[in-house]
Amino acid sequence: MTRLAPMAAAAAVLTLAGCGAHLEAPSDPGVCWHMVQTNDGGFRFNKLADHQPNLENCAARLEYMRLNFGRLGLREDQVIGAYQGQFLFLQREGVFTARNLETTRYLALVRTGDGRLAIPGAIKQQ
């Protein structure tokens, strides 16, 4: 069962990529969104938080939600959200951002050795 989780996540990403040209991230100022797939194969954005000053704060909210899903026994390897017209992809390696689901994703935050999120280069290595 554990081996199927990465394949399911990959299938979900491929499904999302096929719809990327028609799907735009909400651009409401300061609003953090969580994107979910509906039963009919469409997508919906659920408002997660208002008054978020930047992308990093939105990513932290999405990460907190992902961790709480894990505590409930729901495994979420990848969470997709949105902030001011940008898609956010929370993955094992960190947080990536893109203008749509088909374009190149850019690294916004990396995971530290203990799993926290940090701005790349912010933590000095010894």
XYZ file of N, CA, C and O in Angstrom:
504
model
N 0.817 -1.193 0.000
C 0.000 0.000 0.000
C 0.864 1.261 0.000
O 0.538 2.221 -0.662
N 1.993 1.234 0.730
C 2.866 2.393 0.794
C 3.478 2.699 -0.564
O 3.695 3.839 -0.913
N 3.745 1.673 -1.372
C 4.324 1.883 -2.690
C 3.334 2.514 -3.658
O 3.726 3.114 -4.638
N 2.057 2.381 -3.402
C 1.050 2.957 -4.293
C 0.892 4.451 -4.098
O 0.475 5.149 -5.015
N 1.224 4.968 -2.915
C 1.045 6.392 -2.640
C 1.809 7.281 -3.617
O 1.239 8.230 -4.162
N 3.128 7.017 -3.887
C 3.820 7.872 -4.867
C 3.213 7.787 -6.263
O 3.156 8.776 -6.985
N 2.746 6.601 -6.653
C 2.139 6.461 -7.978
C 0.827 7.234 -8.044
O 0.517 7.854 -9.055
N 0.053 7.206 -6.965
C -1.203 7.951 -6.930
C -0.933 9.444 -6.998
O -1.633 10.178 -7.695
N 0.094 9.908 -6.294
C 0.448 11.327 -6.332
C 0.890 11.732 -7.736
O 0.512 12.790 -8.238
N 1.670 10.866 -8.392
C 2.123 11.162 -9.759
C 0.941 11.216 -10.719
O 0.872 12.085 -11.595
N -0.009 10.306 -10.552
C -1.198 10.304 -11.409
C -2.006 11.576 -11.203
O -2.512 12.164 -12.159
N -2.109 12.022 -9.955
C -2.855 13.251 -9.672
C -2.187 14.451 -10.319
O -2.848 15.316 -10.884
N -0.860 14.502 -10.275
C -0.137 15.615 -10.890
C -0.326 15.600 -12.400
O -0.529 16.636 -13.023
N -0.277 14.418 -13.013
C -0.493 14.328 -14.463
C -1.899 14.767 -14.830
O -2.118 15.427 -15.836
N -2.860 14.390 -14.005
C -4.242 14.815 -14.236
C -4.343 16.329 -14.145
O -4.984 16.974 -14.968
N -3.680 16.908 -13.143
C -3.704 18.358 -12.979
C -3.046 19.047 -14.163
O -3.527 20.059 -14.649
N -1.945 18.490 -14.636
C -1.223 19.110 -15.741
C -2.074 19.165 -16.998
O -1.988 20.103 -17.774
N -2.912 18.172 -17.212
C -3.782 18.154 -18.382
C -4.802 19.263 -18.376
O -5.278 19.695 -19.417
N -5.146 19.756 -17.204
C -6.148 20.816 -17.082
C -5.506 22.171 -16.842
O -6.197 23.156 -16.657
N -4.178 22.227 -16.808
C -3.473 23.437 -16.404
C -3.770 24.657 -17.242
O -3.777 25.760 -16.743
N -3.986 24.494 -18.530
C -4.194 25.648 -19.389
C -5.492 26.363 -19.046
O -5.612 27.554 -19.273
N -6.457 25.681 -18.504
C -7.757 26.264 -18.216
C -7.922 26.679 -16.768
O -8.880 27.336 -16.420
N -6.999 26.280 -15.927
C -7.131 26.530 -14.499
C -6.201 27.649 -14.074
O -4.996 27.582 -14.293
N -6.768 28.689 -13.497
C -5.969 29.806 -12.999
C -6.051 29.840 -11.487
O -7.093 29.562 -10.904
N -4.955 30.196 -10.873
C -4.923 30.346 -9.422
C -5.640 31.637 -9.046
O -5.502 32.648 -9.735
N -6.411 31.615 -7.957
C -7.068 32.847 -7.512
C -6.031 33.931 -7.213
O -4.934 33.637 -6.750
N -6.383 35.162 -7.490
C -5.425 36.254 -7.314
C -5.832 37.247 -6.228
O -5.282 38.339 -6.160
N -6.772 36.866 -5.369
C -7.208 37.751 -4.293
C -6.014 38.147 -3.415
O -5.293 37.275 -2.935
N -5.808 39.428 -3.177
C -4.667 39.872 -2.366
C -4.712 39.300 -0.950
O -5.735 39.386 -0.265
N -3.602 38.697 -0.521
C -3.465 38.227 0.849
C -4.221 36.975 1.215
O -4.241 36.573 2.374
N -4.853 36.305 0.257
C -5.652 35.112 0.562
C -4.870 33.859 0.177
O -4.325 33.771 -0.916
N -4.824 32.908 1.086
C -4.166 31.626 0.861
C -5.240 30.578 0.580
O -6.233 30.486 1.307
N -5.050 29.809 -0.477
C -6.032 28.828 -0.927
C -5.462 27.421 -0.915
O -4.277 27.223 -1.167
N -6.319 26.435 -0.677
C -5.974 25.019 -0.811
C -6.785 24.487 -1.982
O -7.998 24.671 -2.039
N -6.117 23.816 -2.929
C -6.799 23.290 -4.102
C -7.105 21.807 -3.902
O -6.237 21.045 -3.482
N -8.334 21.429 -4.206
C -8.742 20.023 -4.105
C -9.431 19.605 -5.391
O -9.997 20.428 -6.114
N -9.356 18.312 -5.663
C -10.065 17.764 -6.814
C -11.454 17.331 -6.361
O -11.608 16.698 -5.322
N -12.467 17.680 -7.135
C -13.842 17.329 -6.796
C -14.175 15.942 -7.334
O -13.428 15.380 -8.133
N -15.292 15.395 -6.890
C -15.714 14.060 -7.314
C -15.942 13.962 -8.821
O -15.782 12.892 -9.406
N -16.311 15.064 -9.447
C -16.574 15.033 -10.892
C -15.320 15.287 -11.737
O -15.401 15.455 -12.950
N -14.147 15.321 -11.100
C -12.896 15.506 -11.828
C -12.475 16.949 -11.977
O -11.405 17.227 -12.517
N -13.281 17.877 -11.511
C -12.923 19.289 -11.564
C -12.065 19.671 -10.370
O -11.625 18.818 -9.597
N -11.842 20.967 -10.207
C -11.022 21.448 -9.108
C -11.726 22.591 -8.400
O -12.484 23.342 -9.004
N -11.433 22.694 -7.117
C -12.041 23.751 -6.301
C -10.951 24.321 -5.392
O -10.083 23.597 -4.913
N -11.021 25.605 -5.164
C -10.117 26.268 -4.236
C -10.883 26.588 -2.959
O -11.911 27.260 -2.994
N -10.369 26.097 -1.850
C -10.950 26.386 -0.537
C -10.094 27.438 0.151
O -8.865 27.286 0.234
N -10.747 28.492 0.644
C -10.005 29.544 1.334
C -9.447 28.977 2.635
O -10.172 28.450 3.466
N -8.136 29.094 2.800
C -7.472 28.588 3.987
C -7.217 29.697 4.988
O -7.410 29.510 6.191
N -6.793 30.877 4.520
C -6.491 31.979 5.437
C -6.522 33.313 4.706
O -6.126 33.411 3.542
N -6.986 34.331 5.397
C -6.961 35.712 4.917
C -5.744 36.425 5.512
O -5.123 35.936 6.453
N -5.460 37.604 4.996
C -4.450 38.509 5.552
C -3.059 37.885 5.642
O -2.327 38.124 6.599
N -2.692 37.101 4.641
C -1.349 36.531 4.593
C -0.424 37.535 3.910
O -0.671 37.944 2.783
N 0.643 37.960 4.586
C 1.481 39.029 4.033
C 2.362 38.607 2.869
O 2.813 39.456 2.093
N 2.628 37.292 2.730
C 3.512 36.850 1.658
C 3.327 35.362 1.375
O 2.618 34.658 2.094
N 3.991 34.924 0.327
C 3.904 33.535 -0.107
C 4.404 32.569 0.978
O 3.843 31.491 1.168
N 5.447 32.952 1.707
C 6.005 32.089 2.743
C 4.991 31.807 3.843
O 4.905 30.684 4.347
N 4.223 32.816 4.227
C 3.200 32.610 5.257
C 2.099 31.685 4.756
O 1.597 30.846 5.513
N 1.724 31.819 3.498
C 0.720 30.931 2.918
C 1.256 29.502 2.890
O 0.544 28.556 3.251
N 2.511 29.330 2.487
C 3.109 27.992 2.470
C 3.121 27.388 3.871
O 2.866 26.190 4.042
N 3.396 28.201 4.880
C 3.390 27.711 6.266
C 1.995 27.257 6.668
O 1.833 26.226 7.346
N 0.972 27.979 6.249
C -0.416 27.574 6.541
C -0.750 26.244 5.866
O -1.370 25.371 6.463
N -0.340 26.107 4.612
C -0.582 24.855 3.886
C 0.178 23.692 4.535
O -0.346 22.588 4.649
N 1.406 23.939 4.977
C 2.199 22.901 5.641
C 1.542 22.485 6.959
O 1.471 21.298 7.285
N 1.053 23.448 7.705
C 0.358 23.155 8.961
C -0.874 22.277 8.695
O -1.122 21.305 9.402
N -1.614 22.612 7.648
C -2.781 21.814 7.277
C -2.360 20.400 6.887
O -2.963 19.416 7.305
N -1.288 20.282 6.106
C -0.791 18.967 5.682
C -0.395 18.116 6.890
O -0.724 16.931 6.971
N 0.279 18.723 7.831
C 0.694 17.991 9.035
C -0.511 17.554 9.865
O -0.519 16.459 10.425
N -1.524 18.403 9.942
C -2.734 18.026 10.683
C -3.481 16.889 9.998
O -4.068 16.046 10.669
N -3.469 16.862 8.660
C -4.051 15.720 7.950
C -3.345 14.441 8.367
O -3.964 13.409 8.569
N -2.014 14.509 8.493
C -1.236 13.340 8.899
C -1.604 12.867 10.285
O -1.675 11.670 10.555
N -1.869 13.797 11.169
C -2.272 13.426 12.541
C -3.636 12.749 12.561
O -3.939 11.969 13.441
N -4.458 13.053 11.562
C -5.780 12.433 11.468
C -5.727 11.090 10.737
O -6.751 10.442 10.558
N -4.534 10.707 10.282
C -4.390 9.444 9.567
C -4.559 9.571 8.065
O -4.534 8.590 7.353
N -4.735 10.792 7.572
C -4.860 11.028 6.128
C -3.490 11.422 5.600
O -2.938 12.441 5.974
N -2.937 10.626 4.744
C -1.593 10.882 4.232
C -1.659 11.797 3.018
O -2.290 11.461 2.020
N -1.006 12.921 3.110
C -0.925 13.873 2.010
C 0.544 14.098 1.681
O 1.240 14.809 2.385
N 1.042 13.455 0.621
C 2.440 13.636 0.230
C 2.647 14.952 -0.501
O 3.698 15.546 -0.421
N 1.652 15.381 -1.230
C 1.750 16.636 -1.959
C 0.469 17.422 -1.743
O -0.632 16.897 -1.879
N 0.631 18.683 -1.401
C -0.504 19.588 -1.230
C -0.337 20.702 -2.248
O 0.770 21.204 -2.456
N -1.420 21.066 -2.890
C -1.380 22.161 -3.861
C -2.252 23.289 -3.341
O -3.381 23.068 -2.909
N -1.697 24.474 -3.376
C -2.424 25.649 -2.936
C -2.190 26.787 -3.918
O -1.618 26.600 -4.992
N -2.642 27.967 -3.526
C -2.460 29.138 -4.378
C -2.349 30.377 -3.512
O -2.945 30.458 -2.431
N -1.591 31.337 -4.030
C -1.434 32.621 -3.359
C -1.210 33.690 -4.422
O -0.233 33.630 -5.175
N -2.123 34.636 -4.505
C -2.035 35.793 -5.400
C -1.634 35.429 -6.831
O -0.712 35.987 -7.411
N -2.346 34.462 -7.402
C -2.137 34.089 -8.788
C -1.033 33.072 -9.017
O -0.755 32.720 -10.160
N -0.387 32.593 -7.965
C 0.678 31.597 -8.066
C 0.204 30.279 -7.462
O -0.440 30.271 -6.406
N 0.512 29.183 -8.130
C 0.265 27.874 -7.543
C 1.419 27.540 -6.620
O 2.579 27.848 -6.924
N 1.113 26.916 -5.500
C 2.126 26.443 -4.558
C 2.044 24.929 -4.496
O 0.960 24.370 -4.326
N 3.185 24.269 -4.623
C 3.248 22.813 -4.584
C 4.113 22.418 -3.396
O 5.333 22.615 -3.430
N 3.489 21.907 -2.342
C 4.226 21.429 -1.183
C 4.579 19.975 -1.417
O 3.688 19.133 -1.547
N 5.863 19.703 -1.495
C 6.361 18.374 -1.779
C 7.390 17.997 -0.714
O 7.758 18.822 0.122
N 7.871 16.772 -0.797
C 8.851 16.276 0.167
C 10.105 17.146 0.174
O 10.690 17.412 1.209
N 10.516 17.652 -1.003
C 11.752 18.424 -1.117
C 11.602 19.875 -0.648
O 12.583 20.518 -0.310
N 10.390 20.383 -0.691
C 10.164 21.772 -0.309
C 8.914 22.322 -0.960
O 8.006 21.577 -1.321
N 8.881 23.638 -1.136
C 7.735 24.308 -1.742
C 8.182 24.904 -3.078
O 9.181 25.623 -3.155
N 7.418 24.576 -4.126
C 7.681 25.088 -5.459
C 6.517 25.966 -5.869
O 5.394 25.786 -5.398
N 6.774 26.899 -6.766
C 5.730 27.803 -7.224
C 5.751 27.878 -8.752
O 6.799 27.686 -9.375
N 4.576 28.116 -9.333
C 4.450 28.256 -10.786
C 3.210 29.081 -11.098
O 2.263 29.126 -10.310
N 3.212 29.721 -12.264
C 2.066 30.531 -12.699
C 0.886 29.670 -13.110
O -0.260 30.079 -12.994
N 1.157 28.456 -13.631
C 0.083 27.526 -13.958
C 0.594 26.113 -13.751
O 1.743 25.916 -13.359
N -0.231 25.149 -14.020
C 0.116 23.761 -13.716
C 1.030 23.125 -14.755
O 1.555 22.039 -14.528
N 1.241 23.793 -15.883
C 2.040 23.215 -16.961
C 3.454 23.764 -17.053
O 4.303 23.161 -17.677
N 3.710 24.916 -16.468
C 5.020 25.548 -16.622
C 6.022 25.003 -15.605
O 5.679 24.260 -14.693
N 7.246 25.435 -15.769
C 8.319 25.054 -14.862
C 8.013 25.563 -13.459
O 7.540 26.685 -13.280
N 8.319 24.723 -12.484
C 8.137 25.092 -11.079
C 9.459 25.595 -10.523
O 10.516 25.039 -10.795
N 9.379 26.649 -9.738
C 10.567 27.244 -9.151
C 10.577 27.011 -7.654
O 9.546 27.135 -6.981
N 11.747 26.709 -7.136
C 11.910 26.449 -5.712
C 11.727 27.738 -4.918
O 12.395 28.737 -5.191
N 10.821 27.724 -3.968
C 10.573 28.885 -3.115
C 11.086 28.648 -1.700
O 11.651 29.545 -1.077
N 10.872 27.451 -1.175
C 11.313 27.095 0.179
C 11.879 25.681 0.158
O 11.353 24.818 -0.546
N 12.910 25.447 0.941
C 13.510 24.116 1.041
C 13.214 23.539 2.420
O 12.890 24.265 3.346
N 13.350 22.225 2.519
C 13.192 21.572 3.817
C 14.553 21.517 4.508
O 15.562 21.198 3.899
N 14.547 21.819 5.793
C 15.765 21.706 6.582
C 15.930 20.242 6.982
O 15.056 19.418 6.713
N 17.029 19.928 7.632
C 17.293 18.564 8.060
C 16.225 17.993 8.971
O 15.987 16.789 8.992
N 15.543 18.867 9.713
C 14.490 18.389 10.617
C 13.091 18.545 10.030
O 12.097 18.405 10.724
N 12.998 18.864 8.725
C 11.707 18.899 8.053
C 11.026 20.251 7.986
O 9.991 20.392 7.350
N 11.586 21.258 8.638
C 10.979 22.592 8.578
C 11.220 23.223 7.215
O 12.088 22.801 6.469
N 10.458 24.267 6.913
C 10.614 24.988 5.648
C 11.451 26.247 5.886
O 11.278 26.927 6.897
N 12.351 26.537 4.943
C 13.199 27.719 5.069
C 13.460 28.290 3.677
O 13.411 27.578 2.673
N 13.785 29.580 3.643
C 14.161 30.222 2.395
C 15.523 29.673 1.987
O 16.418 29.564 2.827
N 15.706 29.297 0.720
C 16.996 28.751 0.303
C 18.147 29.694 0.641
O 18.071 30.893 0.411
N 19.200 29.155 1.250
C 20.369 29.948 1.618
C 20.261 30.648 2.953
O 21.201 31.269 3.404
N 19.100 30.553 3.618
C 18.930 31.250 4.894
C 19.636 30.544 6.045
O 20.006 31.176 7.028
N 19.838 29.253 5.913
C 20.477 28.501 6.981
C 21.933 28.253 6.592
O 22.221 27.683 5.546
N 22.827 28.707 7.451
C 24.255 28.544 7.175
C 24.671 27.129 7.538
O 24.300 26.599 8.577
N 25.424 26.514 6.639
C 25.924 25.171 6.899
C 27.275 25.274 7.589
O 28.077 26.148 7.291
N 27.518 24.348 8.500
C 28.767 24.359 9.256
C 29.768 23.420 8.668
O 29.523 22.458 8.090
